[in-house]
Amino acid sequence: PLTSAPRPVSTPQAYSQYPQGDSQNGPPPMDHSMAQSPVSQPYSHGAMNLSGPHPSYSQQYGAPPPMQQVTNQMSGMQIGSGPPTSVGPGYAHHPSSQPPISAAYSSAAPPSYTQAPPPLSAAPSQPPPPSEPAASQPYYGGPPPPQQQPFPSAHHPSQPFVSSSPYLGPPSQPQAPPVSQQQSFPPGPPAQQPFPNSAPPPVSQASYSGPQPQSQPGPPPFHSGPSPRGPIPPPSMSQQQANHLPPGPMQQQQPPQPGMQGGYPTQQNGAFGQPRGPQPGYAGPHYPGQQNYGAGPAPAPAPPAQKRLDPDSIPSPIQVIEDDRVNKSSEPFTTGVKGQAPPLVTTNFQVKDQGNASPRFIRCTAYNMPCTADMAKQSQVPLAAVIKPLAMLPLPFLDPPPPQTPPYIVDHGDGGPIRCNRCKAYMCPYMQFIEGGRRFQCGFCSCVTEVPPHYFQHLDHTGKRVDCYDRPELSQGSYEFVATVDYCKNNKLPQPPSFIFFIDVSYNAVKSGMVNIVCQELKTLLDYLPRENPEADSVVRVGFVTYNKVLHFYNVKSSLAQPQMMVVSDVSDMFLPLLDGFLVGVNDSRMVIESLLDQIPEMFADTRETETVFGPVIQAGLEALKAADCAGKLFVFHSTLPIAEAPGKLKNREDKKLVGTDKEKSLFQPQSGFYSNLSKECVAQGCCVDLFLFPNQYVDVATLGVVPVSTGGSVYKYTYFQAETDRERFLNDLRRDVQKPMGFDAVMRVRTSTGIRATDFFGSFFMSNTTDVELAGLDCDKTVTVEFRHDDKLSEDTGALMQCAVLYTSCSGQRRLRVHNMAVNCCSQLADLYRNCETDTIINFFSKYAYRSILNTPTKTVRDTMVNQCAQILACYRKNCASPSSAGQLILPECMKLLPVYLNCVLKSDVLQPGADISLDDRAYLRQLLSCMDVSESHIFFYPRLLPLVKLDGGSLPMAVRNSEERLSKGGVYLLETGLHLFLWVGANAQQELLSNIFGTPTFSQIDPNMTSLPELDNPFSQRLREIIDSFRSQRSRYMKLMVVKQEDKAELIFKHFLCEDKSTSGGASYVDFLCHMHKEIRQLLS
Ligand SMILES: [Zn+2]
């Protein structure tokens, strides 16, 4: 097992988030009327919201910014006069302040960090000229050079499914698999299948019928294993849906075609029926386990070395997604049935809360947990839940708009929420009322607690309270309690939160246009601060600071005619130079704030200061929130590695030579403990930090991201930011980030019933003990993944329960408790476990586990460990649940049949197996980003969605195709969505009509690959395509910039990087190869 990342530990906090107070205190009024009002306003998306009217003020000011200067002398503070230039008094003692050109600070790296050109070599401190398209590309500096090491080629089983056949198919198939239950991919040789626009045949079947071996009287090519065997004959096996891969050689193949990846040799325009050649590097040595399995007839003669599994015969993600969509989207998913896995995240479905949390709040890896630790260990299936406590319920654009409301609010009065006396679990549907309703027995710990008089109610003949369905806490999986003062820090009701904006005004930040864009945008955006009542003004207060190597605070008190600047140039011991007038209400100080935002870009337009600080910026925000005695969020817009002399100063430690070595892990760890310590203080204050990075160089995301990641914040990264091409993405991210519903000063605890407990947590938070997840901020997009382990035996009768309670301060300053309950079944048969798993959630867990493990473990070890664990999962199934069959057959559990393809995507992701083109900052960034992704985001992150743009009429989307170059037609246009990027791939022979409809030109060569949005053409195809793009964007937490990729352009390499079923340039295996590799691993475990 991998070692877990160390979790920061600090002394326990002074106040208890979970008061031990007696829940029976003071009988509150018998007012149980549930507040049925929504908790928060419906979240409205970015720009749409901004189109509304907002007060506009005349903004004509004289050319020289009339910034008033304050002249009070405070120790350590220097008062500037005039715009802060490097020669101003406040800067005098910083001789290092120099014009940008000479600011080479690093003698080590000659193309000094401020000077190197973006893509590959050295980079300039200025943004690259707009004419260089490469500069604005998502996160790849340039085309990835091809890399060495093809994945498993050395010991690659060339023909894993080969020798199984003659005798070892199901010896006597007990019953022919009924089509309704068994899935079998059509037995016809896939080579003859016409390409139907998408890979797999649209049949719902259960076993893969591979093509039969030519030379053998093969068994039914695919059998599914209904007949159980072995020590555990699961009674339910008859329904088991197993996927058996073809026993025989799939297809006679031509010799490998090494040059294949260069073009499209195997496909003609629109035709995919040609036999596919093996992929380069595929041929492997003899399969070692081949000879000694089975006691029966000798295996088939060794096949010719060059045979290849046909991609159409192996489990297809697209088919699984499509089947789920067809079967599960029509009826609402009801949460009352324990042990039932929900529809996939790719399916649009409605939810009826019947006492368990919606899958939009909680998804589990397994809905039937093994009863014992031994069983869990044997299967190696991780037991985890991915929890998104403040998830937004489905957005109205979904079709049809689901009639769902946010969780109900419950008020139990002055005594606070009613809880179990012993384990402190909150009142929920799992509490059993006894003794006529006078007491209740806790479903988590079995302790019996008195019902307080004000909460008493009679029971009906079934033992249920008669008011059961009137009370969300007795009938629903998710709801909120109003928290009392006992649940507040220092037993004091909280103040409304504050937002503080910190704008880097150093040379790079100004020159890129960032400063100007932020200031312009804030003038509008401040009218959209979060609020619970859409009618009322937001109570969130705001403050403003600009900085380079010194900090400039602004007094924007409403009574002032003009804002006042106060410069703090001694950053070694940060303090707040003003209290009154720093944090203000937007409406009160609107004139002053707008004046300030107009002046900032002018004031720093000619700055020559290149150095920045970072630690003091966070410290200043922390001090401001402390002084105001409130929680809040810092928005930091930052451009460079903070090398100026100050606490938290960093050095450039980028060293690509360490990649792939045992020392690689150090690159993901922070440079020093400074930011970890600062995080602790931030969390204690409820100070959440969101970081917007605009780097032209290495900025050490691994270190700068520590505070955001530990405080529940987010990191956004706009490498080589250019105003014209990146403005839209940045502004959409910023708008959403500012407006999104969130809680502050949050603590989350997961309680479980006897037998299991939460042992490990993944996400953006801080933990000072082993149970409480502390989040200075928690927004609607953040998830926490929780791993469970047995500490006792579980019972099939009672199942396993979990309750996630999140205490937080709402954006209006109310203390709330959101509760999500989840019950799953427990099983003593492995088959039941394997029948009710959720592979997307397992992958979410595995990827978070792996991405954290690389902090302490060599990356290769992490990858190997993952392969091994998945092989064990599948081997355990094969051994205990599948029917007897040839060892040469790969048999996969129905709901895990995509585990290999998805696992391969994780293994070859940029974080775990980087190509030469990906920077250390990008890897650190992606690593942090993944840590709080929900299942839907992680799914598309690892397996992007590739849509052929064929018929776009009607409301439905075209069916996606598998992520492989083989699936692309030269005559087509495809949209690829990764969750972070959108690509529009245009085939070289795309029809003229298609091009005209999309781009307004019929000529391929006239399409401008630098466009970031499509022209608004007046034809249905164009309209529909833009609608699709808009709807994709609105479903993601980050805005996806559109990139047009013309076939065989240089930029195509970036696009191909996301075709994750193909072999990757960084050495990642193709899906086919990886499946063979997994099969070999499984066979080794079984032998
Ligand atoms: Zn209890």
Coordinates of C-alpha atoms in Angstrom, one line a residue, residues 673-1052:
G673 CA 6.7 25.1 5.9
F674 CA 5.9 28.7 5.8
Y675 CA 2.6 28.4 3.8
S676 CA 1.5 25.4 5.7
N677 CA 1.8 27.3 9.0
L678 CA 0.0 30.2 7.5
S679 CA -2.8 27.9 6.3
K680 CA -3.4 26.8 9.8
E681 CA -3.9 30.4 10.9
C682 CA -6.2 31.1 8.0
V683 CA -8.3 28.1 8.7
A684 CA -8.7 29.1 12.3
Q685 CA -10.0 32.4 11.2
G686 CA -12.2 31.1 8.4
C687 CA -10.0 32.8 5.8
C688 CA -10.4 31.1 2.4
V689 CA -8.0 31.9 -0.3
D690 CA -8.7 31.8 -4.1
L691 CA -5.6 32.2 -6.2
F692 CA -5.7 33.4 -9.8
L693 CA -2.4 32.9 -11.4
F694 CA -1.1 34.6 -14.6
P695 CA 2.4 33.2 -15.0
N696 CA 4.8 33.5 -17.9
Q697 CA 7.2 31.3 -16.0
Y698 CA 7.6 28.8 -13.3
V699 CA 5.8 30.2 -10.2
D700 CA 5.9 27.1 -8.0
V701 CA 2.2 26.2 -7.9
A702 CA 3.1 23.4 -5.5
T703 CA 4.0 26.0 -2.9
L704 CA 1.7 28.9 -3.8
G705 CA -1.2 26.4 -3.9
V706 CA -0.7 25.3 -0.3
V707 CA -2.9 28.0 1.2
P708 CA -5.7 27.7 -1.3
V709 CA -5.7 24.0 -1.0
S710 CA -5.7 24.0 2.7
T711 CA -8.4 26.6 3.1
G712 CA -11.0 25.1 0.7
G713 CA -10.1 27.6 -1.9
S714 CA -9.3 27.2 -5.6
V715 CA -6.4 27.8 -7.9
Y716 CA -6.9 29.1 -11.4
K717 CA -4.1 29.3 -13.8
Y718 CA -3.9 31.3 -17.0
T719 CA -0.4 30.6 -18.4
Y720 CA 0.8 33.3 -20.9
F721 CA -2.3 35.3 -20.3
Q722 CA -3.2 37.6 -23.1
A723 CA -6.1 39.9 -22.7
E724 CA -7.6 39.3 -26.1
T725 CA -7.7 35.6 -26.1
D726 CA -7.9 34.7 -22.4
R727 CA -10.1 37.4 -21.2
E728 CA -13.3 35.5 -21.7
R729 CA -12.2 32.4 -19.8
F730 CA -10.7 34.4 -16.9
L731 CA -13.8 36.6 -16.6
N732 CA -16.2 33.7 -16.6
D733 CA -14.2 31.9 -14.0
L734 CA -14.0 35.0 -11.9
R735 CA -17.7 35.7 -12.2
R736 CA -18.6 32.3 -11.2
D737 CA -16.1 32.2 -8.4
V738 CA -17.4 35.4 -6.9
Q739 CA -21.0 34.6 -7.2
K740 CA -21.0 30.9 -6.3
P741 CA -22.9 29.8 -3.2
M742 CA -20.5 29.0 -0.5
G743 CA -20.2 28.5 3.2
F744 CA -17.5 29.9 5.5
D745 CA -15.7 28.7 8.5
A746 CA -17.0 25.1 7.9
V747 CA -16.3 21.9 9.7
M748 CA -17.4 18.6 8.3
R749 CA -17.7 15.3 10.2
V750 CA -18.7 11.9 8.9
R751 CA -20.3 9.6 11.4
T752 CA -20.8 5.9 10.6
S753 CA -22.6 3.1 12.1
T754 CA -20.8 0.5 14.2
G755 CA -18.4 -1.6 12.2
I756 CA -16.9 0.9 9.8
R757 CA -15.4 4.3 10.2
A758 CA -14.0 7.1 8.1
T759 CA -10.3 6.7 8.1
D760 CA -9.0 8.9 5.3
F761 CA -10.0 12.1 3.6
F762 CA -9.1 13.7 0.2
G763 CA -9.8 17.3 -0.9
S764 CA -9.1 20.9 -0.2
F765 CA -9.2 21.3 3.5
F766 CA -7.3 21.1 6.7
M767 CA -7.4 18.6 9.5
S768 CA -6.1 19.2 13.0
N769 CA -7.4 15.9 14.3
T770 CA -8.4 12.6 12.8
T771 CA -12.1 13.3 12.4
D772 CA -12.9 16.9 11.7
V773 CA -12.5 18.2 8.2
E774 CA -12.0 22.0 8.5
L775 CA -12.7 24.2 5.6
A776 CA -12.2 27.9 5.8
G777 CA -14.5 28.1 2.8
L778 CA -16.6 25.4 1.1
D779 CA -18.2 26.2 -2.2
C780 CA -20.8 24.4 -4.2
D781 CA -18.2 22.7 -6.5
K782 CA -16.0 21.2 -3.8
T783 CA -16.0 17.6 -2.9
V784 CA -14.5 15.7 0.0
T785 CA -13.7 12.0 -0.7
V786 CA -13.8 9.8 2.4
E787 CA -12.4 6.4 2.7
F788 CA -14.0 3.9 5.1
R789 CA -12.5 0.9 6.8
H790 CA -13.9 -1.8 8.9
D791 CA -13.3 -1.8 12.6
D792 CA -15.8 -4.6 13.2
K793 CA -18.1 -7.0 11.4
L794 CA -21.1 -5.5 9.6
S795 CA -24.5 -7.0 9.5
E796 CA -26.5 -7.8 6.5
D797 CA -29.6 -7.0 8.4
T798 CA -28.8 -3.5 9.3
G799 CA -26.4 -2.4 6.5
A800 CA -24.0 0.4 7.0
L801 CA -25.0 4.0 7.7
M802 CA -23.1 7.2 7.3
Q803 CA -24.1 10.8 8.2
C804 CA -22.1 13.7 6.9
A805 CA -22.7 16.9 8.8
V806 CA -21.3 20.2 7.7
L807 CA -21.4 23.2 10.0
Y808 CA -20.9 26.5 8.2
T809 CA -21.7 30.1 8.1
S810 CA -23.9 31.1 5.2
C811 CA -23.1 34.1 3.0
S812 CA -25.6 36.1 5.0
G813 CA -23.9 35.2 8.3
Q814 CA -26.2 32.5 9.5
R815 CA -24.8 29.4 11.2
R816 CA -26.2 26.3 9.6
L817 CA -25.7 22.6 9.7
R818 CA -26.2 20.7 6.5
V819 CA -26.8 17.0 7.0
H820 CA -26.6 14.2 4.4
N821 CA -27.5 10.7 5.3
M822 CA -26.5 7.6 3.4
A823 CA -27.4 3.9 4.0
V824 CA -25.8 1.1 2.0
N825 CA -26.3 -2.6 2.1
C826 CA -23.8 -5.1 3.5
C827 CA -23.1 -8.4 1.9
S828 CA -21.5 -11.6 2.7
Q829 CA -21.2 -12.7 -0.9
L830 CA -18.5 -11.2 -3.0
A831 CA -20.8 -11.4 -6.0
D832 CA -23.1 -8.9 -4.4
L833 CA -20.3 -6.5 -3.9
Y834 CA -19.2 -6.7 -7.5
R835 CA -22.8 -6.2 -8.7
N836 CA -23.3 -2.9 -7.0
C837 CA -20.1 -0.9 -7.6
E838 CA -19.7 2.4 -9.2
T839 CA -16.6 2.4 -11.4
D840 CA -16.6 6.2 -12.0
T841 CA -16.5 6.7 -8.2
I842 CA -13.8 4.1 -7.8
I843 CA -11.7 5.9 -10.3
N844 CA -12.3 9.2 -8.6
F845 CA -11.1 7.6 -5.4
F846 CA -8.1 5.9 -7.0
S847 CA -7.0 9.0 -8.8
K848 CA -7.1 11.1 -5.7
Y849 CA -5.2 8.5 -3.8
A850 CA -2.6 8.2 -6.5
Y851 CA -2.2 12.0 -6.9
R852 CA -1.7 12.4 -3.2
S853 CA 0.7 9.4 -3.0
I854 CA 3.2 11.0 -5.4
L855 CA 4.0 13.5 -2.6
N856 CA 5.8 10.7 -0.8
T857 CA 6.3 7.9 -3.2
P858 CA 8.1 7.6 -6.6
T859 CA 5.6 8.1 -9.4
K860 CA 6.4 4.7 -11.0
T861 CA 5.7 2.9 -7.7
V862 CA 2.4 4.7 -7.5
R863 CA 1.4 3.5 -10.9
D864 CA 2.5 0.0 -10.3
T865 CA 0.6 -0.2 -7.1
M866 CA -2.6 1.0 -8.8
V867 CA -2.2 -1.6 -11.6
N868 CA -1.7 -4.3 -9.0
Q869 CA -4.7 -3.3 -6.9
C870 CA -7.0 -3.3 -9.9
A871 CA -5.7 -6.6 -11.0
Q872 CA -6.5 -8.0 -7.6
I873 CA -10.0 -6.6 -7.7
L874 CA -10.6 -8.3 -11.1
A875 CA -8.8 -11.5 -10.1
C876 CA -10.9 -11.8 -7.0
Y877 CA -14.0 -11.5 -9.1
R878 CA -12.7 -14.0 -11.5
K879 CA -11.8 -16.5 -8.8
N880 CA -14.9 -16.2 -6.7
C881 CA -17.7 -15.0 -8.8
A882 CA -17.2 -16.0 -12.4
S883 CA -18.0 -19.4 -13.9
P884 CA -15.2 -21.7 -14.7
S885 CA -13.6 -21.0 -18.0
S886 CA -10.3 -20.8 -19.7
A887 CA -7.6 -18.9 -18.0
G888 CA -7.0 -17.3 -21.3
Q889 CA -10.3 -15.5 -21.0
L890 CA -10.6 -12.2 -19.4
I891 CA -13.8 -12.0 -17.5
L892 CA -14.9 -8.7 -16.1
P893 CA -17.7 -7.9 -13.7
E894 CA -20.5 -6.0 -15.5
C895 CA -20.3 -2.9 -13.5
M896 CA -16.5 -2.8 -13.5
K897 CA -15.9 -3.6 -17.1
L898 CA -14.6 -0.1 -17.7
L899 CA -12.2 -0.2 -14.9
P900 CA -9.2 -1.1 -17.1
V901 CA -9.8 1.7 -19.7
Y902 CA -10.4 4.3 -17.0
L903 CA -7.5 3.2 -14.9
N904 CA -5.2 3.4 -17.9
C905 CA -6.4 7.0 -18.4
V906 CA -5.4 7.8 -14.8
L907 CA -2.1 6.1 -15.2
K908 CA -1.1 8.0 -18.3
S909 CA -2.5 11.3 -17.1
D910 CA -0.1 14.3 -17.1
V911 CA 0.4 14.0 -13.4
L912 CA 1.4 10.4 -13.3
Q913 CA 3.1 10.0 -16.6
P914 CA 4.1 13.4 -18.0
G915 CA 5.2 14.1 -21.5
A916 CA 8.2 16.3 -22.0
D917 CA 6.0 19.2 -22.8
I918 CA 4.2 19.5 -19.6
S919 CA 5.6 21.8 -16.9
L920 CA 6.0 21.0 -13.3
D921 CA 3.6 23.8 -12.5
D922 CA 0.9 22.3 -14.7
R923 CA 1.3 19.0 -13.0
A924 CA 1.1 20.5 -9.6
Y925 CA -1.9 22.5 -10.7
L926 CA -3.7 19.4 -12.1
R927 CA -2.8 17.5 -9.0
Q928 CA -4.4 20.1 -6.8
L929 CA -7.4 20.5 -9.1
L930 CA -8.3 16.8 -9.1
S931 CA -8.2 16.6 -5.3
C932 CA -11.6 18.2 -4.9
M933 CA -13.3 17.2 -8.2
D934 CA -16.6 15.4 -8.1
V935 CA -17.2 12.2 -10.0
S936 CA -18.7 13.9 -13.0
E937 CA -15.6 16.2 -13.4
S938 CA -13.1 13.4 -12.8
H939 CA -14.9 11.3 -15.3
I940 CA -14.6 13.7 -18.1
F941 CA -11.1 14.8 -17.0
F942 CA -9.9 11.2 -17.5
Y943 CA -12.1 10.2 -20.4
P944 CA -13.1 13.3 -22.4
R945 CA -16.2 13.4 -24.5
L946 CA -15.7 13.3 -28.2
L947 CA -18.8 14.3 -30.3
P948 CA -19.0 13.9 -34.0
L949 CA -20.8 16.9 -35.3
V950 CA -23.1 15.2 -37.7
K951 CA -26.8 15.9 -37.4
L952 CA -27.4 18.6 -34.9
D953 CA -31.1 18.9 -35.4
G954 CA -33.4 18.3 -32.6
G955 CA -32.6 18.7 -28.9
S956 CA -30.5 15.6 -28.4
L957 CA -26.8 15.4 -28.7
P958 CA -25.1 13.1 -31.2
M959 CA -23.8 10.0 -29.6
A960 CA -20.2 10.3 -28.6
V961 CA -17.4 8.2 -30.1
R962 CA -14.5 6.6 -28.4
N963 CA -11.4 8.6 -27.8
S964 CA -9.2 7.2 -30.5
E965 CA -7.8 8.6 -33.7
E966 CA -9.2 5.6 -35.5
R967 CA -12.7 7.0 -34.8
L968 CA -12.0 10.3 -36.5
S969 CA -13.1 10.7 -40.0
K970 CA -11.2 13.1 -42.3
G971 CA -14.5 14.2 -43.6
G972 CA -15.9 15.2 -40.2
V973 CA -15.8 17.8 -37.5
Y974 CA -15.6 16.8 -33.8
L975 CA -16.1 18.5 -30.5
L976 CA -13.9 17.3 -27.7
E977 CA -14.7 18.3 -24.1
T978 CA -12.2 17.6 -21.4
G979 CA -13.7 19.6 -18.5
L980 CA -10.9 22.1 -18.9
H981 CA -10.7 22.6 -22.6
L982 CA -12.9 22.4 -25.6
F983 CA -11.4 21.4 -29.0
L984 CA -13.1 21.6 -32.3
W985 CA -11.2 19.2 -34.6
V986 CA -11.7 19.8 -38.3
G987 CA -10.9 17.0 -40.7
A988 CA -8.9 17.9 -43.8
N989 CA -11.6 16.7 -46.1
A990 CA -14.5 18.1 -44.1
Q991 CA -17.5 18.8 -46.3
Q992 CA -17.8 22.3 -47.6
E993 CA -21.3 22.6 -46.4
L994 CA -20.3 21.6 -42.9
L995 CA -17.5 24.2 -42.9
S996 CA -19.8 26.9 -44.2
N997 CA -22.3 26.2 -41.6
I998 CA -19.8 26.4 -38.8
F999 CA -17.2 28.8 -39.9
G1000 CA -18.8 30.7 -42.7
T1001 CA -16.2 29.6 -45.2
P1002 CA -16.3 26.4 -47.3
T1003 CA -12.5 26.2 -47.5
F1004 CA -10.5 24.3 -45.0
S1005 CA -7.4 26.4 -45.5
Q1006 CA -9.4 29.6 -44.7
I1007 CA -10.4 28.5 -41.2
D1008 CA -8.5 30.6 -38.6
P1009 CA -7.1 28.2 -36.0
N1010 CA -6.7 31.1 -33.6
M1011 CA -10.3 31.8 -33.1
T1012 CA -11.6 31.2 -29.6
S1013 CA -15.3 31.5 -30.4
L1014 CA -17.3 30.5 -33.4
P1015 CA -18.9 33.1 -35.6
E1016 CA -22.5 33.6 -35.0
L1017 CA -24.0 32.5 -38.3
D1018 CA -27.6 32.5 -39.1
N1019 CA -28.2 28.8 -39.8
P1020 CA -29.6 26.1 -37.6
F1021 CA -26.4 24.1 -37.4
S1022 CA -24.3 27.0 -36.2
Q1023 CA -26.9 28.0 -33.7
R1024 CA -27.2 24.5 -32.3
L1025 CA -23.5 24.0 -32.1
R1026 CA -23.1 27.2 -30.2
E1027 CA -25.9 26.1 -27.9
I1028 CA -24.1 22.8 -27.3
I1029 CA -20.9 24.6 -26.5
D1030 CA -22.7 27.0 -24.1
S1031 CA -24.4 24.1 -22.3
F1032 CA -21.2 22.2 -21.9
R1033 CA -19.5 25.3 -20.5
S1034 CA -22.3 25.9 -18.0
Q1035 CA -22.1 22.4 -16.7
R1036 CA -18.5 22.7 -15.6
S1037 CA -17.1 24.6 -12.7
R1038 CA -14.4 26.2 -15.0
Y1039 CA -14.9 27.9 -18.2
M1040 CA -13.5 25.9 -21.2
K1041 CA -11.8 27.9 -23.8
L1042 CA -12.5 26.8 -27.3
M1043 CA -9.6 25.8 -29.5
V1044 CA -9.9 25.1 -33.2
V1045 CA -7.7 22.3 -34.4
K1046 CA -7.2 21.6 -38.0
Q1047 CA -6.2 18.2 -39.0
E1048 CA -2.4 17.9 -39.4
D1049 CA -1.8 21.3 -37.9
K1050 CA 0.9 21.5 -35.2
A1051 CA -1.7 22.0 -32.6
E1052 CA -3.2 18.6 -33.4

